[in-house]
Amino acid sequence: MSDDFMVNYVARLQRVISEHGFAVQAVLGDQDSAPFCYTVGLHKSRGYELVMTGLDVRVLQGIIHSVVDRFSSENPTPNMPLDGLLSNGYRLLMRRVDSLSEFSMLRAVYGPEVDVPFWQAVWPDRNGVFPTDSSCSLSRGTQPLF
């Protein structure tokens, strides 16, 4: 990527954040990594950022917007279940993110020293078991835990 592209892209993200309070950054997956989406700028109004992985980025973007809406009056807590956001009665589970290393656009917008709480919304396997449980049938690469 050229320097001009990055400068323009960061400026675009800043405009979206200014207008909507946050932006959702998509990272496309490949044969070695799952796609994921994360918020940039949400910490300014809510005190934290969100990430999801392992599904099509368009689906992830929609779910992240729903999670943001759900937390309009409360904050996430560890192992907090979220009902009603996925089809077939599946729920999401909130977990704290261990490392911010994957969130390069957050650092591009707010600087390399940015340190904010990040929450990952994880989805279960077909049996309702989350990837935080060793009995989850999803392969590790399907929905990596950040």
Coordinates of C-alpha atoms in Angstrom, one line a residue:
M1 CA 0.0 0.0 0.0
S2 CA 1.2 3.5 -0.8
D3 CA 1.6 6.1 1.9
D4 CA -1.0 8.3 0.1
F5 CA -3.5 5.4 0.2
M6 CA -3.0 5.0 3.9
V7 CA -3.2 8.7 4.7
N8 CA -6.5 8.9 2.7
Y9 CA -7.9 5.7 4.2
V10 CA -7.2 6.9 7.8
A11 CA -8.8 10.3 6.9
R12 CA -11.8 8.4 5.6
L13 CA -12.0 6.3 8.8
Q14 CA -11.8 9.5 10.9
R15 CA -14.7 11.1 9.0
V16 CA -16.8 7.9 9.5
I17 CA -16.0 7.9 13.2
S18 CA -16.8 11.6 13.5
E19 CA -20.1 11.1 11.8
H20 CA -21.2 7.8 13.3
G21 CA -19.2 7.5 16.5
F22 CA -17.2 4.5 15.2
A23 CA -16.2 2.6 12.1
V24 CA -16.1 -1.1 11.4
Q25 CA -12.9 -2.3 9.9
A26 CA -13.0 -5.5 7.8
V27 CA -10.0 -7.8 7.4
L28 CA -10.4 -10.4 4.7
G29 CA -9.3 -13.9 5.5
D30 CA -7.2 -16.2 3.3
Q31 CA -6.2 -19.9 3.4
D32 CA -4.1 -19.2 6.6
S33 CA -6.4 -16.8 8.5
A34 CA -10.1 -16.3 9.2
P35 CA -11.8 -13.0 8.3
F36 CA -12.6 -10.6 11.1
C37 CA -14.1 -7.2 11.7
Y38 CA -13.5 -4.8 14.5
T39 CA -14.6 -1.3 15.6
V40 CA -12.4 1.7 15.5
G41 CA -13.4 4.7 17.6
L42 CA -16.1 3.1 19.8
H43 CA -13.8 3.5 22.8
K44 CA -14.3 7.3 22.6
S45 CA -18.0 7.0 23.5
R46 CA -18.2 3.6 25.1
G47 CA -14.7 3.0 26.6
Y48 CA -14.1 -0.2 24.6
E49 CA -13.8 -1.7 21.1
L50 CA -15.4 -4.9 19.7
V51 CA -14.2 -7.7 17.4
M52 CA -15.7 -10.7 15.7
T53 CA -14.2 -13.3 13.4
G54 CA -14.9 -16.5 11.4
L55 CA -17.9 -15.5 9.3
D56 CA -18.3 -13.5 6.1
V57 CA -17.2 -9.9 6.7
R58 CA -20.7 -8.5 5.6
V59 CA -22.3 -10.8 8.2
L60 CA -19.8 -9.8 10.8
Q61 CA -20.3 -6.1 10.2
G62 CA -24.1 -6.4 10.7
I63 CA -23.7 -8.4 13.9
I64 CA -21.1 -5.9 15.3
H65 CA -23.6 -3.1 14.7
S66 CA -26.3 -5.2 16.5
V67 CA -23.9 -5.8 19.4
V68 CA -23.1 -2.0 19.6
D69 CA -26.9 -1.3 19.7
R70 CA -27.4 -4.0 22.4
F71 CA -24.7 -2.3 24.6
S72 CA -26.3 1.1 24.4
S73 CA -27.3 1.0 28.0
E74 CA -24.8 -1.5 29.5
N75 CA -21.2 -2.6 29.1
P76 CA -19.9 -6.1 28.2
T77 CA -18.7 -8.3 31.0
P78 CA -16.7 -11.6 30.8
N79 CA -18.8 -14.6 29.7
M80 CA -21.9 -12.4 29.2
P81 CA -24.3 -14.2 26.8
L82 CA -26.2 -12.2 24.2
D83 CA -29.5 -13.6 22.9
G84 CA -31.5 -12.7 19.9
L85 CA -28.6 -11.5 17.6
L86 CA -28.0 -14.8 15.7
S87 CA -30.4 -17.1 13.8
N88 CA -31.7 -20.4 15.1
G89 CA -31.6 -19.2 18.8
Y90 CA -27.8 -19.3 19.0
R91 CA -26.3 -16.8 21.4
L92 CA -23.1 -14.9 21.4
L93 CA -20.6 -14.8 24.3
M94 CA -18.5 -11.9 25.3
R95 CA -14.8 -12.3 26.2
R96 CA -11.9 -10.0 26.8
V97 CA -9.3 -9.8 24.1
D98 CA -5.7 -10.7 25.1
S99 CA -3.8 -8.7 22.5
L100 CA -4.3 -5.7 20.4
S101 CA -1.7 -6.7 17.8
E102 CA -4.2 -7.5 15.1
F103 CA -5.9 -4.1 15.1
S104 CA -3.6 -2.0 13.0
M105 CA -6.2 0.6 11.9
L106 CA -6.9 1.4 15.5
R107 CA -3.2 2.2 15.9
A108 CA -3.2 4.1 12.6
V109 CA -6.0 6.4 13.7
Y110 CA -5.1 6.7 17.4
G111 CA -1.4 6.2 17.5
P112 CA 0.9 3.2 18.2
E113 CA 0.5 3.5 22.0
V114 CA -3.3 3.2 22.1
D115 CA -4.4 0.9 24.8
V116 CA -8.1 0.3 25.1
P117 CA -10.2 -2.6 26.4
F118 CA -11.3 -4.9 23.5
W119 CA -14.1 -7.4 23.6
Q120 CA -14.7 -10.3 21.3
A121 CA -18.2 -11.6 20.6
V122 CA -17.8 -15.3 19.9
W123 CA -20.4 -17.6 18.3
P124 CA -20.9 -21.3 19.2
D125 CA -20.6 -24.5 17.2
R126 CA -23.8 -26.4 16.1
N127 CA -24.1 -27.9 19.6
G128 CA -24.1 -24.4 21.3
V129 CA -20.5 -24.8 22.6
F130 CA -18.3 -21.8 22.4
P131 CA -14.6 -21.8 21.2
T132 CA -13.6 -20.8 24.8
D133 CA -14.6 -24.4 25.8
S134 CA -12.2 -27.2 24.9
S135 CA -15.1 -29.4 23.7
C136 CA -16.0 -26.9 20.9
S137 CA -16.2 -28.7 17.6
L138 CA -14.9 -25.7 15.6
S139 CA -11.3 -26.0 14.4
R140 CA -9.0 -23.4 16.0
G141 CA -8.6 -21.6 12.7
T142 CA -12.4 -21.2 12.2
Q143 CA -12.8 -18.6 14.9
P144 CA -9.5 -17.6 16.4
L145 CA -9.6 -16.1 19.9
F146 CA -7.8 -12.8 20.0

